[in-house]
XYZ file of N, CA and C in Angstrom:
813
model
N -128.969 -33.052 34.433
C -128.274 -34.077 33.679
C -127.065 -33.448 33.028
N -125.921 -34.057 33.135
C -124.721 -33.537 32.520
C -124.328 -34.479 31.402
N -124.526 -34.033 30.159
C -124.195 -34.873 29.016
C -123.111 -34.165 28.212
N -121.922 -34.129 28.728
C -120.845 -33.410 28.073
C -120.339 -34.174 26.866
N -120.117 -33.470 25.777
C -119.549 -34.063 24.584
C -118.039 -33.919 24.673
N -117.284 -34.963 24.289
C -115.826 -34.896 24.425
C -115.202 -33.742 23.643
N -115.880 -33.257 22.589
C -115.326 -32.162 21.818
C -115.732 -30.804 22.373
N -116.543 -30.799 23.424
C -117.001 -29.549 24.007
C -116.783 -29.559 25.524
N -115.524 -29.524 25.962
C -115.243 -29.611 27.405
C -115.752 -28.416 28.185
N -115.973 -27.278 27.499
C -116.452 -26.091 28.203
C -117.949 -25.941 27.978
N -118.667 -27.038 28.147
C -120.118 -27.040 27.977
C -120.734 -25.950 28.841
N -121.610 -25.144 28.244
C -122.185 -24.021 28.960
C -123.252 -24.493 29.919
N -123.348 -23.810 31.031
C -124.274 -24.216 32.079
C -125.210 -23.064 32.402
N -126.188 -23.329 33.242
C -127.236 -22.348 33.480
C -127.041 -21.611 34.789
N -127.518 -20.370 34.821
C -127.604 -19.623 36.065
C -128.803 -18.692 35.947
N -129.333 -18.280 37.061
C -130.535 -17.471 37.066
C -130.213 -15.980 37.001
N -131.078 -15.254 36.345
C -131.135 -13.806 36.451
C -132.591 -13.436 36.217
N -133.133 -12.474 36.933
C -134.560 -12.192 36.821
C -135.007 -12.057 35.383
N -136.012 -12.866 35.029
C -136.604 -12.788 33.720
C -135.857 -13.545 32.646
N -134.725 -14.129 32.951
C -133.928 -14.805 31.934
C -133.385 -16.127 32.458
N -133.096 -17.014 31.541
C -132.299 -18.184 31.857
C -130.974 -17.968 31.154
N -129.963 -17.580 31.903
C -128.687 -17.183 31.327
C -127.729 -18.363 31.258
N -126.643 -18.184 30.503
C -125.615 -19.205 30.427
C -124.288 -18.607 30.838
N -123.425 -19.455 31.358
C -122.088 -18.991 31.723
C -121.101 -20.125 31.564
N -119.931 -19.810 31.062
C -118.910 -20.828 30.877
C -118.276 -21.178 32.215
N -117.539 -22.264 32.233
C -116.850 -22.697 33.445
C -115.870 -21.621 33.895
N -116.009 -21.174 35.143
C -115.153 -20.104 35.654
C -113.794 -20.664 36.055
N -112.803 -19.771 36.163
C -111.478 -20.186 36.608
C -111.109 -19.418 37.856
N -110.109 -19.908 38.530
C -109.713 -19.375 39.819
C -108.656 -18.278 39.655
N -109.081 -17.098 39.259
C -108.229 -15.910 39.228
C -106.854 -16.131 38.650
N -105.824 -15.686 39.402
C -104.450 -15.703 38.908
C -103.944 -17.119 38.682
N -104.376 -18.032 39.525
C -103.891 -19.402 39.384
C -104.358 -20.019 38.078
N -105.537 -19.611 37.587
C -106.041 -20.120 36.323
C -106.515 -21.554 36.371
N -106.591 -22.141 37.550
C -107.026 -23.537 37.658
C -108.540 -23.610 37.604
N -109.085 -24.553 36.844
C -110.546 -24.672 36.754
C -111.159 -24.974 38.117
N -112.264 -24.343 38.376
C -113.018 -24.614 39.595
C -114.429 -25.010 39.197
N -115.051 -25.929 39.926
C -116.422 -26.309 39.587
C -117.383 -25.170 39.863
N -117.924 -24.569 38.810
C -118.835 -23.452 38.955
C -120.183 -23.719 38.287
N -120.344 -24.874 37.673
C -121.604 -25.178 37.028
C -122.693 -25.421 38.064
N -123.913 -25.033 37.705
C -125.075 -25.374 38.515
C -125.988 -26.247 37.673
N -126.172 -27.476 38.094
C -127.031 -28.416 37.385
C -128.433 -28.282 37.952
N -129.341 -27.675 37.188
C -130.687 -27.451 37.702
C -131.689 -28.479 37.198
N -131.210 -29.513 36.542
C -132.101 -30.554 36.034
C -131.550 -31.910 36.472
N -131.965 -32.340 37.643
C -131.466 -33.596 38.195
C -132.583 -34.312 38.931
N -132.762 -35.594 38.641
C -133.787 -36.399 39.293
C -133.125 -37.513 40.101
N -133.712 -37.826 41.232
C -133.299 -38.999 41.987
C -134.476 -39.947 42.064
N -134.329 -41.191 41.595
C -135.456 -42.128 41.642
C -135.975 -42.305 43.066
N -137.278 -42.147 43.224
C -137.933 -42.314 44.520
C -139.135 -43.221 44.330
N -139.247 -44.236 45.160
C -140.411 -45.116 45.114
C -141.569 -44.403 45.813
N -142.457 -43.811 45.024
C -143.535 -43.010 45.599
C -144.588 -43.876 46.278
N -144.508 -45.204 46.099
C -145.480 -46.081 46.762
C -145.076 -46.401 48.189
N -143.793 -46.222 48.499
C -143.303 -46.578 49.834
C -143.691 -45.494 50.840
N -144.134 -45.923 51.990
C -144.464 -44.966 53.054
C -143.198 -44.600 53.822
N -143.225 -43.472 54.518
C -142.042 -43.069 55.287
C -141.564 -44.195 56.200
N -140.269 -44.455 56.172
C -139.707 -45.506 57.001
C -139.612 -46.844 56.305
N -140.345 -47.010 55.194
C -140.274 -48.258 54.457
C -139.073 -48.237 53.528
N -138.469 -49.390 53.342
C -137.371 -49.473 52.390
C -137.940 -49.530 50.983
N -137.211 -48.978 50.035
C -137.659 -48.994 48.651
C -136.567 -49.602 47.795
N -136.966 -50.249 46.696
C -135.961 -50.862 45.832
C -135.113 -49.794 45.150
N -133.978 -50.193 44.638
C -133.121 -49.235 43.949
C -131.839 -48.993 44.723
N -130.996 -48.209 44.147
C -129.687 -47.954 44.721
C -129.791 -47.039 45.933
N -129.066 -47.361 46.985
C -129.090 -46.563 48.197
C -128.361 -45.247 47.966
N -128.933 -44.171 48.515
C -128.316 -42.859 48.376
C -127.077 -42.774 49.237
N -126.001 -42.263 48.672
C -124.755 -42.078 49.392
C -124.246 -40.680 49.098
N -124.272 -39.814 50.114
C -123.910 -38.414 49.907
C -122.464 -38.263 49.456
N -121.556 -39.025 50.048
C -120.144 -38.922 49.680
C -119.933 -39.269 48.216
N -120.569 -40.340 47.797
C -120.454 -40.748 46.393
C -121.079 -39.705 45.470
N -122.223 -39.158 45.883
C -122.903 -38.168 45.051
C -122.064 -36.909 44.894
N -121.454 -36.436 45.977
C -120.622 -35.238 45.914
C -119.378 -35.496 45.066
N -118.818 -36.687 45.207
C -117.642 -37.030 44.400
C -117.988 -37.017 42.911
N -119.192 -37.458 42.591
C -119.634 -37.452 41.192
C -119.760 -36.019 40.671
N -120.304 -35.134 41.508
C -120.413 -33.733 41.109
C -119.025 -33.132 40.863
N -118.077 -33.460 41.736
C -116.722 -32.940 41.574
C -116.097 -33.427 40.269
N -116.335 -34.706 39.942
C -115.768 -35.245 38.700
C -116.332 -34.518 37.482
N -117.585 -34.123 37.558
C -118.245 -33.464 36.428
C -118.087 -31.949 36.451
N -117.407 -31.434 37.473
C -117.216 -29.999 37.557
C -118.484 -29.246 37.888
N -119.364 -29.846 38.698
C -120.639 -29.234 39.065
C -120.558 -28.754 40.509
N -120.788 -27.479 40.703
C -120.718 -26.902 42.047
C -121.973 -27.199 42.848
N -123.141 -27.104 42.176
C -124.407 -27.230 42.897
C -125.432 -27.926 42.012
N -126.251 -28.772 42.631
C -127.260 -29.522 41.889
C -128.624 -29.317 42.530
N -129.625 -29.008 41.690
C -130.986 -28.793 42.159
C -131.830 -29.999 41.772
N -132.386 -30.669 42.766
C -133.151 -31.891 42.545
C -134.622 -31.584 42.283
N -135.265 -32.440 41.509
C -136.688 -32.263 41.219
C -137.285 -33.589 40.778
N -138.608 -33.638 40.799
C -139.346 -34.772 40.248
C -139.941 -34.348 38.913
N -139.972 -35.247 37.921
C -140.454 -34.866 36.593
C -141.970 -34.801 36.467
N -142.714 -35.225 37.470
C -144.182 -35.218 37.396
C -144.760 -34.924 38.775
N -146.040 -34.564 38.808
C -146.723 -34.301 40.072
C -147.642 -35.463 40.417
N -147.703 -35.834 41.684
C -148.625 -36.898 42.103
C -150.065 -36.415 42.043
N -150.968 -37.323 41.701
C -152.401 -37.022 41.665
C -153.161 -38.138 42.369
N -154.469 -37.970 42.480
C -155.283 -38.967 43.172
C -155.256 -40.311 42.465
N -154.967 -40.308 41.159
C -154.941 -41.554 40.410
C -153.577 -42.225 40.435
N -152.698 -41.697 41.300
C -151.352 -42.250 41.394
C -151.422 -43.678 41.944
N -150.525 -44.585 41.479
C -150.553 -45.968 41.986
C -150.408 -46.032 43.500
N -151.078 -46.982 44.088
C -151.001 -47.161 45.535
C -152.154 -46.495 46.242
N -152.141 -46.560 47.574
C -153.255 -46.043 48.358
C -152.905 -44.740 49.075
N -151.843 -44.092 48.687
C -151.446 -42.843 49.319
C -152.072 -41.665 48.583
N -152.414 -40.624 49.313
C -152.973 -39.438 48.688
C -151.861 -38.648 48.006
N -152.248 -37.756 47.102
C -151.268 -36.968 46.364
C -150.435 -36.098 47.299
N -151.065 -35.512 48.309
C -150.314 -34.660 49.222
C -149.323 -35.484 50.036
N -149.688 -36.714 50.411
C -148.753 -37.581 51.136
C -147.533 -37.890 50.282
N -147.775 -38.180 49.004
C -146.667 -38.504 48.101
C -145.775 -37.277 47.907
N -146.387 -36.119 47.652
C -145.597 -34.897 47.446
C -144.765 -34.571 48.683
N -145.371 -34.677 49.845
C -144.661 -34.367 51.080
C -143.509 -35.341 51.321
N -143.740 -36.616 51.003
C -142.690 -37.618 51.168
C -141.510 -37.330 50.242
N -141.800 -36.932 49.012
C -140.731 -36.586 48.067
C -139.933 -35.399 48.592
N -140.619 -34.379 49.055
C -139.929 -33.188 49.561
C -139.120 -33.495 50.812
N -139.617 -34.390 51.651
C -138.863 -34.786 52.839
C -137.604 -35.557 52.455
N -137.714 -36.376 51.404
C -136.540 -37.094 50.924
C -135.482 -36.121 50.415
N -135.918 -35.131 49.650
C -134.982 -34.117 49.165
C -134.360 -33.335 50.327
N -135.174 -33.056 51.336
C -134.664 -32.327 52.500
C -133.550 -33.113 53.187
N -133.725 -34.429 53.278
C -132.696 -35.271 53.872
C -131.402 -35.253 53.076
N -131.529 -35.260 51.755
C -130.343 -35.204 50.897
C -129.614 -33.874 51.079
N -130.382 -32.794 51.092
C -129.792 -31.462 51.243
C -129.067 -31.338 52.574
N -129.640 -31.931 53.639
C -129.045 -31.832 54.969
C -127.656 -32.462 55.011
N -127.403 -33.469 54.171
C -126.107 -34.135 54.163
C -125.033 -33.309 53.462
N -125.443 -32.459 52.526
C -124.479 -31.622 51.808
C -125.184 -30.352 51.347
N -125.508 -29.456 52.282
C -126.331 -28.278 51.952
C -125.688 -27.311 50.976
N -124.362 -27.322 50.889
C -123.709 -26.421 49.941
C -123.670 -26.992 48.533
N -124.060 -28.262 48.378
C -123.992 -28.900 47.063
C -125.354 -29.248 46.482
N -126.388 -29.331 47.339
C -127.704 -29.735 46.847
C -128.795 -28.778 47.317
N -129.792 -28.599 46.474
C -131.035 -27.937 46.849
C -132.125 -28.601 46.014
N -133.345 -28.046 46.021
C -134.434 -28.738 45.342
C -135.528 -27.782 44.899
N -136.285 -28.224 43.907
C -137.538 -27.584 43.526
C -138.663 -28.357 44.202
N -139.637 -27.645 44.735
C -140.721 -28.283 45.475
C -141.614 -29.109 44.562
N -141.997 -30.282 45.047
C -143.023 -31.103 44.404
C -144.342 -30.832 45.110
N -145.390 -30.614 44.346
C -146.701 -30.320 44.936
C -147.736 -31.294 44.392
N -148.826 -31.524 45.117
C -149.879 -32.396 44.590
C -150.531 -31.757 43.367
N -150.836 -32.580 42.377
C -151.376 -32.061 41.130
C -152.875 -32.085 41.026
N -153.585 -32.358 42.127
C -155.040 -32.462 42.030
C -155.778 -31.603 43.057
N -155.042 -30.819 43.845
C -155.658 -30.009 44.886
C -154.867 -28.709 44.991
N -155.407 -27.620 44.463
C -154.643 -26.387 44.396
C -154.370 -25.810 45.781
N -155.309 -25.950 46.722
C -155.060 -25.455 48.078
C -153.881 -26.190 48.702
N -153.881 -27.517 48.560
C -152.782 -28.314 49.101
C -151.483 -28.027 48.360
N -151.568 -27.762 47.049
C -150.374 -27.476 46.257
C -149.713 -26.184 46.724
N -150.519 -25.145 46.916
C -149.975 -23.870 47.379
C -149.380 -24.024 48.776
N -150.083 -24.741 49.652
C -149.596 -24.925 51.020
C -148.276 -25.685 51.039
N -148.156 -26.722 50.225
C -146.918 -27.505 50.199
C -145.781 -26.703 49.572
N -146.089 -25.888 48.582
C -145.060 -25.034 47.983
C -144.560 -24.023 49.006
N -145.481 -23.401 49.735
C -145.081 -22.432 50.757
C -144.257 -23.101 51.845
N -144.660 -24.278 52.260
C -143.915 -25.006 53.293
C -142.498 -25.321 52.806
N -142.379 -25.732 51.556
C -141.069 -26.088 51.023
C -140.165 -24.868 50.880
N -140.738 -23.747 50.495
C -139.946 -22.524 50.341
C -139.562 -21.936 51.692
N -140.511 -21.918 52.620
C -140.293 -21.245 53.905
C -139.538 -22.101 54.910
N -139.916 -23.364 55.020
C -139.338 -24.224 56.050
C -138.174 -25.065 55.552
N -138.231 -25.466 54.293
C -137.173 -26.333 53.772
C -136.125 -25.557 52.981
N -136.419 -24.325 52.646
C -135.453 -23.512 51.914
C -135.261 -23.928 50.479
N -136.283 -24.520 49.860
C -136.165 -24.952 48.475
C -136.015 -23.742 47.552
N -135.440 -23.978 46.368
C -135.085 -22.899 45.459
C -136.217 -22.468 44.529
N -137.254 -23.271 44.390
C -138.325 -22.950 43.455
C -139.378 -24.037 43.469
N -140.203 -24.057 42.426
C -141.321 -24.996 42.334
C -141.212 -25.756 41.022
N -141.371 -27.056 41.088
C -141.347 -27.872 39.886
C -142.749 -28.142 39.373
N -142.957 -27.952 38.080
C -144.235 -28.242 37.451
C -143.991 -29.028 36.163
N -144.855 -29.987 35.856
C -144.729 -30.687 34.579
C -145.407 -29.900 33.468
N -145.155 -30.292 32.232
C -145.793 -29.616 31.105
C -147.307 -29.789 31.138
N -147.760 -30.907 31.677
C -149.201 -31.095 31.871
C -149.434 -32.050 33.029
N -150.584 -31.912 33.662
C -151.015 -32.850 34.697
C -152.338 -33.444 34.231
N -152.276 -34.685 33.764
C -153.458 -35.378 33.252
C -154.175 -34.541 32.195
N -153.391 -33.931 31.306
C -153.948 -33.162 30.205
C -154.234 -31.710 30.514
N -153.919 -31.249 31.701
C -154.137 -29.856 32.087
C -152.813 -29.098 31.933
N -152.798 -28.132 31.001
C -151.558 -27.443 30.644
C -151.400 -26.129 31.404
N -150.233 -25.493 31.234
C -149.868 -24.352 32.071
C -150.725 -23.106 31.836
N -151.494 -23.081 30.759
C -152.398 -21.968 30.550
C -153.705 -22.110 31.293
N -153.915 -23.250 31.923
C -155.156 -23.500 32.658
C -155.207 -22.632 33.923
N -156.358 -22.065 34.233
C -156.477 -21.223 35.440
C -156.091 -21.932 36.728
N -156.115 -23.261 36.735
C -155.757 -24.021 37.937
C -154.384 -23.609 38.467
N -153.455 -23.248 37.578
C -152.073 -22.968 37.977
C -151.862 -21.544 38.484
N -152.864 -20.688 38.362
C -152.666 -19.271 38.635
C -152.073 -18.999 40.027
N -152.579 -19.644 41.039
C -152.096 -19.359 42.391
C -150.655 -19.826 42.593
N -150.294 -20.929 41.968
C -148.920 -21.416 42.061
C -147.977 -20.455 41.340
N -148.356 -20.025 40.150
C -147.524 -19.096 39.387
C -147.424 -17.751 40.089
N -148.533 -17.312 40.685
C -148.515 -16.054 41.429
C -147.591 -16.145 42.631
N -147.605 -17.293 43.312
C -146.718 -17.502 44.452
C -145.260 -17.426 44.018
N -144.928 -18.102 42.915
C -143.548 -18.092 42.432
C -143.111 -16.679 42.056
N -143.984 -15.950 41.385
C -143.644 -14.584 40.993
C -143.467 -13.697 42.219
N -144.372 -13.811 43.174
C -144.306 -12.986 44.379
C -143.045 -13.273 45.187
N -142.683 -14.551 45.290
C -141.493 -14.922 46.066
C -140.190 -14.726 45.291
N -140.302 -14.515 43.981
C -139.097 -14.335 43.180
C -138.313 -15.612 42.967
N -139.021 -16.760 42.936
C -138.358 -18.041 42.711
C -138.776 -18.596 41.352
N -137.930 -19.384 40.715
C -138.272 -19.908 39.399
C -139.233 -21.088 39.457
N -139.948 -21.259 38.361
C -140.750 -22.458 38.127
C -139.980 -23.308 37.129
N -139.684 -24.530 37.504
C -138.963 -25.450 36.626
C -139.982 -26.334 35.922
N -140.032 -26.257 34.600
C -141.024 -27.000 33.808
C -140.356 -28.200 33.150
N -140.884 -29.376 33.455
C -140.373 -30.626 32.882
C -141.471 -31.291 32.067
N -141.143 -31.886 30.928
C -142.189 -32.519 30.118
C -142.816 -33.716 30.813
N -144.071 -33.959 30.461
C -144.813 -35.105 30.996
C -145.638 -35.705 29.866
N -146.028 -36.945 30.030
C -146.801 -37.642 29.005
C -148.271 -37.293 29.133
N -148.860 -36.815 28.049
C -150.293 -36.556 28.030
C -151.026 -37.883 27.990
N -152.072 -38.078 28.819
C -152.773 -39.366 28.834
C -153.434 -39.713 27.509
N -153.614 -38.735 26.621
C -154.238 -38.986 25.322
C -153.215 -39.154 24.208
N -151.928 -39.135 24.548
C -150.902 -39.154 23.503
C -150.871 -40.477 22.740
N -151.130 -41.592 23.452
C -151.251 -42.908 22.818
C -150.486 -43.097 21.526
N -151.201 -43.097 20.385
C -150.544 -43.370 19.097
C -149.554 -42.295 18.664
N -149.601 -41.108 19.283
C -148.694 -40.042 18.882
C -147.248 -40.343 19.241
N -147.025 -41.300 20.122
C -145.651 -41.679 20.455
C -145.036 -42.546 19.366
N -145.870 -42.987 18.396
C -145.401 -43.827 17.293
C -144.827 -45.146 17.782
N -145.306 -45.584 18.955
C -144.846 -46.846 19.497
C -143.442 -46.796 20.062
N -142.942 -45.592 20.271
C -141.584 -45.421 20.789
C -141.628 -44.746 22.151
N -140.516 -44.771 22.894
C -140.518 -44.152 24.224
C -140.961 -42.691 24.147
N -141.765 -42.238 25.090
C -142.284 -40.866 25.036
C -141.204 -39.797 25.055
N -140.053 -40.083 25.672
C -139.004 -39.065 25.728
C -138.413 -38.766 24.351
N -138.646 -39.661 23.377
C -138.068 -39.474 22.058
C -138.822 -38.427 21.239
N -140.157 -38.494 21.259
C -140.975 -37.600 20.437
C -141.874 -36.707 21.286
N -142.643 -37.317 22.175
C -143.689 -36.579 22.870
C -143.160 -35.569 23.889
N -142.094 -35.890 24.582
C -141.619 -34.963 25.620
C -141.238 -33.592 25.053
N -140.389 -33.516 24.016
C -140.066 -32.184 23.487
C -141.271 -31.468 22.904
N -142.224 -32.224 22.351
C -143.414 -31.603 21.781
C -144.387 -31.163 22.870
N -144.455 -31.910 23.962
C -145.375 -31.515 25.030
C -144.870 -30.273 25.750
N -143.567 -30.131 25.864
C -143.014 -28.895 26.413
C -143.442 -27.708 25.558
N -143.280 -27.848 24.255
C -143.689 -26.803 23.317
C -145.180 -26.506 23.456
N -145.977 -27.541 23.518
C -147.436 -27.397 23.625
C -147.815 -26.611 24.882
N -147.157 -26.888 25.984
C -147.498 -26.256 27.252
C -147.104 -24.781 27.288
N -145.921 -24.448 26.768
C -145.486 -23.054 26.760
C -146.351 -22.227 25.814
N -146.719 -22.796 24.675
C -147.607 -22.086 23.755
C -148.965 -21.842 24.412
N -149.446 -22.826 25.142
C -150.720 -22.653 25.859
C -150.607 -21.514 26.869
N -149.500 -21.474 27.593
C -149.300 -20.396 28.568
C -149.213 -19.034 27.879
N -148.525 -18.978 26.742
C -148.391 -17.728 26.009
C -149.748 -17.153 25.620
N -150.546 -17.974 24.952
C -151.812 -17.479 24.417
C -152.903 -17.392 25.471
N -152.671 -17.992 26.626
C -153.604 -17.824 27.742
C -153.264 -16.576 28.556
N -152.191 -15.884 28.190
C -151.837 -14.636 28.864
C -151.076 -14.794 30.159
N -150.483 -15.956 30.394
C -149.766 -16.186 31.651
C -148.642 -15.171 31.850
N -147.867 -14.908 30.806
C -146.708 -14.027 30.955
C -147.110 -12.556 30.989
N -148.303 -12.243 30.480
C -148.823 -10.879 30.625
C -149.276 -10.634 32.061
N -149.917 -11.638 32.657
C -150.391 -11.490 34.037
C -149.261 -11.595 35.049
N -148.185 -12.263 34.663
C -147.062 -12.476 35.577
C -145.766 -12.025 34.906
N -145.583 -10.737 34.720
C -144.414 -10.247 33.969
C -143.079 -10.525 34.648
N -143.089 -10.757 35.953
C -141.827 -11.024 36.664
C -141.628 -12.512 36.932
N -142.465 -13.339 36.355
C -142.345 -14.787 36.549
C -141.092 -15.298 35.853
N -140.295 -16.077 36.597
C -139.123 -16.723 36.019
C -139.449 -18.186 35.771
N -139.330 -18.611 34.530
C -139.652 -19.984 34.165
C -138.439 -20.619 33.491
N -138.011 -21.742 34.015
C -136.900 -22.499 33.461
C -137.484 -23.733 32.784
N -137.218 -23.889 31.502
C -137.817 -24.967 30.720
C -136.763 -26.035 30.441
N -137.054 -27.258 30.828
C -136.090 -28.359 30.700
C -135.780 -28.676 29.244
N -134.648 -29.332 29.042
C -134.232 -29.829 27.724
C -134.144 -28.699 26.700
N -133.677 -27.531 27.149
C -133.513 -26.372 26.263
C -134.820 -25.975 25.595
N -135.934 -26.238 26.259
C -137.223 -25.831 25.721
C -137.864 -26.828 24.783
N -137.286 -28.021 24.664
C -137.870 -29.014 23.760
C -137.880 -28.502 22.329
N -139.036 -28.563 21.687
C -139.163 -28.104 20.295
C -139.348 -26.598 20.194
N -139.439 -25.906 21.326
C -139.764 -24.475 21.316
C -138.761 -23.612 20.555
N -137.437 -23.750 20.772
C -136.508 -22.877 20.047
C -136.648 -22.970 18.533
N -136.871 -24.176 18.018
C -136.978 -24.351 16.574
C -138.268 -23.759 16.015
N -139.308 -23.700 16.830
C -140.611 -23.244 16.349
C -141.031 -21.889 16.899
N -140.150 -21.242 17.652
C -140.509 -19.966 18.264
C -140.881 -18.921 17.217
N -140.151 -18.901 16.115
C -140.444 -17.917 15.064
C -141.861 -18.109 14.540
N -142.289 -19.356 14.432
C -143.630 -19.643 13.920
C -144.699 -19.201 14.921
N -144.455 -19.478 16.181
C -145.402 -19.096 17.227
C -145.599 -17.585 17.248
N -144.505 -16.838 17.076
C -144.592 -15.381 17.110
C -145.164 -14.804 15.823
N -144.684 -15.299 14.675
C -145.089 -14.700 13.396
C -146.554 -14.943 13.070
N -147.139 -16.010 13.607
C -148.536 -16.326 13.313
C -149.489 -15.863 14.414
N -148.977 -15.078 15.343
C -149.794 -14.695 16.497
C -151.070 -13.975 16.084
N -151.004 -13.118 15.083
C -152.181 -12.356 14.673
C -153.258 -13.237 14.060
N -152.879 -14.432 13.620
C -153.850 -15.320 12.984
C -154.573 -16.203 13.985
N -154.103 -16.215 15.209
C -154.707 -17.081 16.220
C -156.063 -16.550 16.652
N -156.209 -15.231 16.725
C -157.461 -14.618 17.129
C -157.411 -13.142 16.843
N -158.485 -12.411 17.074
C -158.471 -10.963 16.861
C -157.311 -10.321 17.612
N -156.642 -9.355 17.007
C -155.467 -8.740 17.660
C -155.754 -8.174 19.043
N -156.998 -7.764 19.311
C -157.279 -7.148 20.607
C -157.693 -8.170 21.659
N -157.694 -9.455 21.320
C -158.113 -10.455 22.305
C -157.014 -11.445 22.643
N -155.842 -11.232 22.102
C -154.740 -12.140 22.374
C -153.413 -11.459 22.122
N -152.297 -12.089 22.475
C -150.988 -11.457 22.292
C -150.630 -11.345 20.817
N -150.032 -10.225 20.444
C -149.555 -10.039 19.090
C -148.145 -10.562 18.942
N -147.585 -10.489 17.725
C -146.237 -11.016 17.494
C -145.178 -10.447 18.432
N -145.212 -9.128 18.679
C -144.200 -8.532 19.552
C -144.353 -8.995 20.989
N -145.592 -9.145 21.456
C -145.800 -9.641 22.812
C -145.294 -11.064 22.951
N -145.572 -11.886 21.941
C -145.114 -13.275 21.987
C -143.580 -13.327 21.958
N -142.977 -12.514 21.103
C -141.512 -12.490 21.045
C -140.920 -12.072 22.385
N -141.529 -11.077 23.015
C -141.020 -10.603 24.304
C -141.124 -11.699 25.363
N -142.251 -12.416 25.377
C -142.421 -13.488 26.358
C -141.434 -14.606 26.119
N -141.225 -14.983 24.857
C -140.294 -16.058 24.544
C -138.859 -15.672 24.894
N -138.534 -14.383 24.734
C -137.182 -13.929 25.060
C -136.879 -14.030 26.542
N -137.939 -14.117 27.366
C -137.735 -14.205 28.807
C -137.607 -15.612 29.317
N -137.623 -16.608 28.433
C -137.512 -18.002 28.877
C -136.067 -18.461 28.783
């Protein structure tokens, strides 16, 4: 998403470096000094009707590669990485299985990339209820489709990133040297915690924080020291509360059974 403020024309953008999510200003073209689109937008969604089967038409605006590329040029974006904000599960609406939905989403992204491969890529969508199928679909997307990484939500039906279920996916990402893109999702128990307002207003930034804290204290970053994790929306509430998460680490449990303040600080510095 590109939300440039008129008073900040040189809005900083993201680029990858092992272990870090770095920022870089808009580059210029050497001696000529003319601005060139060098931003990489790694947080972009395209609405997809997950109920439609392959070949079926779906409601919504038709994808047009020429128009999409022109939009990127207007915004000064060199490359855009597409992703879905949630993972399909068996309880997903319709009669399609989670793996069918995930595969259909990835095939749609593959079609978009084929129209403008130098401008688009994608994070793999995987089924959220079958770890064997999730790993297989992630491998297929990385190996055959050339996707840039794996997309994961902050939770899948209340299961957060510290849950052992994710270990094989995280291990795959670390082994392949590709990032995991974490996007907030609505916890099925959040109900009244949204205060009757849209979940993106309150719950999304807090659920991102909740998931990263769960991963921290579950030892995810200790077990996967080379894991690259990109957290959407600048980490949600995490930057504002990172000092609290680190400074209170010794109070969470015995020092020898969990990460201490320095370990937590080191892990947070790598996001």
